[in-house]
Structure formats: C-alpha cells, structure tokens
C-alpha cells in the first residue's frame, strides 16, 4: 500500500516514460532513477535520500510526495481465522 501527499495529476493517456518525465519536471529536484513498484507504479527518492515520491496510474497518472510504503496485509483464509478465533 502506498500513501502520500497528492502533488499532481497527468492524463492517463501518457506512456509511463512520458509520465515519469512529467513527474520529474514537476518535482524540480535531483532524483535517483525511477524504479518499478506494484503494477505499473514507479518510485524514486531525492538524490540525498530525504524525500520519496511515487507515480502510478489510476484514472489519471497520480504523483505522490512524502510517500509511505507498507506491506499488504496477508490474505485471511478460513484456517487463519479459525486459528485466530
């Protein structure tokens, strides 16, 4: 799961390459290379490893700053729920 502050939106019609270029121009700071995360999502940090950013497609391309990434919770199975109960 990814959460952060919305920094901008771009049309979903952009390719991922153009969306990353758009996001980089919006951030106006030196970034490490974008790395792929999730499905079609991208992640980068500032060159000083202080600020984190995420870019992913939804209805539009969504650019998030101050990103927090948390693992997805494990899927609850019947056996797991019975053991927990």
C-alpha atoms as a printed R data frame, in Angstrom:
   type eleno elety resid chain resno       x       y       z
1  ATOM     1    CA   UNK     A     1   0.000   0.000   0.000
2  ATOM     2    CA   UNK     A     2   1.257   3.477  -0.862
3  ATOM     3    CA   UNK     A     3   0.146   6.692   0.843
4  ATOM     4    CA   UNK     A     4   1.336  10.257   0.426
5  ATOM     5    CA   UNK     A     5   0.509  13.863  -0.365
6  ATOM     6    CA   UNK     A     6  -1.002  14.456  -3.809
7  ATOM     7    CA   UNK     A     7   1.424  16.604  -5.806
8  ATOM     8    CA   UNK     A     8  -0.151  16.410  -9.243
9  ATOM     9    CA   UNK     A     9  -2.153  14.586 -11.888
10 ATOM    10    CA   UNK     A    10  -1.429  13.994 -15.551
11 ATOM    11    CA   UNK     A    11  -3.600  12.452 -18.273
12 ATOM    12    CA   UNK     A    12  -3.681   8.645 -18.248
13 ATOM    13    CA   UNK     A    13  -3.028   8.747 -21.991
14 ATOM    14    CA   UNK     A    14   0.673   9.443 -21.303
15 ATOM    15    CA   UNK     A    15   3.019   6.490 -21.626
16 ATOM    16    CA   UNK     A    16   4.873   5.542 -18.454
17 ATOM    17    CA   UNK     A    17   8.041   7.060 -19.951
18 ATOM    18    CA   UNK     A    18   6.327  10.408 -20.561
19 ATOM    19    CA   UNK     A    19   4.592  10.265 -17.171
20 ATOM    20    CA   UNK     A    20   7.969   9.844 -15.433
21 ATOM    21    CA   UNK     A    21   9.357  12.788 -17.432
22 ATOM    22    CA   UNK     A    22   6.339  14.897 -16.436
23 ATOM    23    CA   UNK     A    23   6.723  13.912 -12.758
24 ATOM    24    CA   UNK     A    24  10.443  14.691 -12.792
25 ATOM    25    CA   UNK     A    25   9.773  18.151 -14.225
26 ATOM    26    CA   UNK     A    26   7.096  18.774 -11.563
27 ATOM    27    CA   UNK     A    27   9.453  17.887  -8.704
28 ATOM    28    CA   UNK     A    28  12.255  20.222  -9.796
29 ATOM    29    CA   UNK     A    29  14.892  18.435  -7.748
30 ATOM    30    CA   UNK     A    30  17.639  15.913  -8.407
31 ATOM    31    CA   UNK     A    31  16.242  12.391  -8.260
32 ATOM    32    CA   UNK     A    32  17.585   8.875  -8.266
33 ATOM    33    CA   UNK     A    33  16.325   6.782 -11.211
34 ATOM    34    CA   UNK     A    34  12.682   5.717 -11.086
35 ATOM    35    CA   UNK     A    35  12.234   2.062 -10.074
36 ATOM    36    CA   UNK     A    36   9.176  -0.023 -10.831
37 ATOM    37    CA   UNK     A    37   6.875  -0.996  -7.958
38 ATOM    38    CA   UNK     A    38   3.500  -2.699  -7.823
39 ATOM    39    CA   UNK     A    39   1.684  -2.891 -11.172
40 ATOM    40    CA   UNK     A    40   2.672  -0.023 -13.459
41 ATOM    41    CA   UNK     A    41   3.788   2.094 -10.478
42 ATOM    42    CA   UNK     A    42   7.105   3.874 -10.050
43 ATOM    43    CA   UNK     A    43   9.114   5.069  -7.050
44 ATOM    44    CA   UNK     A    44  12.077   7.420  -6.611
45 ATOM    45    CA   UNK     A    45  13.842   9.413  -3.929
46 ATOM    46    CA   UNK     A    46  15.669  12.701  -3.911
47 ATOM    47    CA   UNK     A    47  19.395  12.380  -4.503
48 ATOM    48    CA   UNK     A    48  20.000  12.927  -0.776
49 ATOM    49    CA   UNK     A    49  17.552  10.083   0.061
50 ATOM    50    CA   UNK     A    50  15.422  12.510   2.082
51 ATOM    51    CA   UNK     A    51  12.198  12.754   0.113
52 ATOM    52    CA   UNK     A    52  10.327   9.873  -1.514
53 ATOM    53    CA   UNK     A    53   7.929  10.024  -4.433
54 ATOM    54    CA   UNK     A    54   5.555   7.612  -6.143
55 ATOM    55    CA   UNK     A    55   3.885   7.746  -9.534
56 ATOM    56    CA   UNK     A    56   1.109   5.388 -10.522
57 ATOM    57    CA   UNK     A    57  -1.800   5.183 -12.943
58 ATOM    58    CA   UNK     A    58  -5.403   5.411 -11.845
59 ATOM    59    CA   UNK     A    59  -7.954   7.369 -13.867
60 ATOM    60    CA   UNK     A    60  -5.007   9.771 -14.351
61 ATOM    61    CA   UNK     A    61  -1.327   9.464 -13.502
62 ATOM    62    CA   UNK     A    62  -1.031  10.291  -9.790
63 ATOM    63    CA   UNK     A    63   2.141  11.830  -8.340
64 ATOM    64    CA   UNK     A    64   2.566  11.491  -4.580
65 ATOM    65    CA   UNK     A    65   5.188  13.004  -2.283
66 ATOM    66    CA   UNK     A    66   6.187  12.184   1.291
67 ATOM    67    CA   UNK     A    67   5.480   8.584   0.434
68 ATOM    68    CA   UNK     A    68   4.979   5.849   2.993
69 ATOM    69    CA   UNK     A    69   5.021   2.253   1.773
70 ATOM    70    CA   UNK     A    70   3.584  -0.537   3.878
71 ATOM    71    CA   UNK     A    71   3.281  -4.208   3.015
72 ATOM    72    CA   UNK     A    72  -0.113  -5.519   2.095
73 ATOM    73    CA   UNK     A    73  -1.755  -7.452   4.896
74 ATOM    74    CA   UNK     A    74  -1.811 -11.213   4.393
75 ATOM    75    CA   UNK     A    75  -4.994 -12.614   2.951
76 ATOM    76    CA   UNK     A    76  -7.228 -14.061   5.645
77 ATOM    77    CA   UNK     A    77  -8.072 -17.671   5.000
78 ATOM    78    CA   UNK     A    78 -10.706 -19.731   6.793
79 ATOM    79    CA   UNK     A    79  -7.966 -21.701   8.541
80 ATOM    80    CA   UNK     A    80  -6.253 -18.494   9.669
81 ATOM    81    CA   UNK     A    81  -9.477 -17.002  11.009
82 ATOM    82    CA   UNK     A    82 -10.335 -20.219  12.871
83 ATOM    83    CA   UNK     A    83  -6.831 -20.389  14.391
84 ATOM    84    CA   UNK     A    84  -7.053 -16.742  15.455
85 ATOM    85    CA   UNK     A    85 -10.536 -17.194  16.951
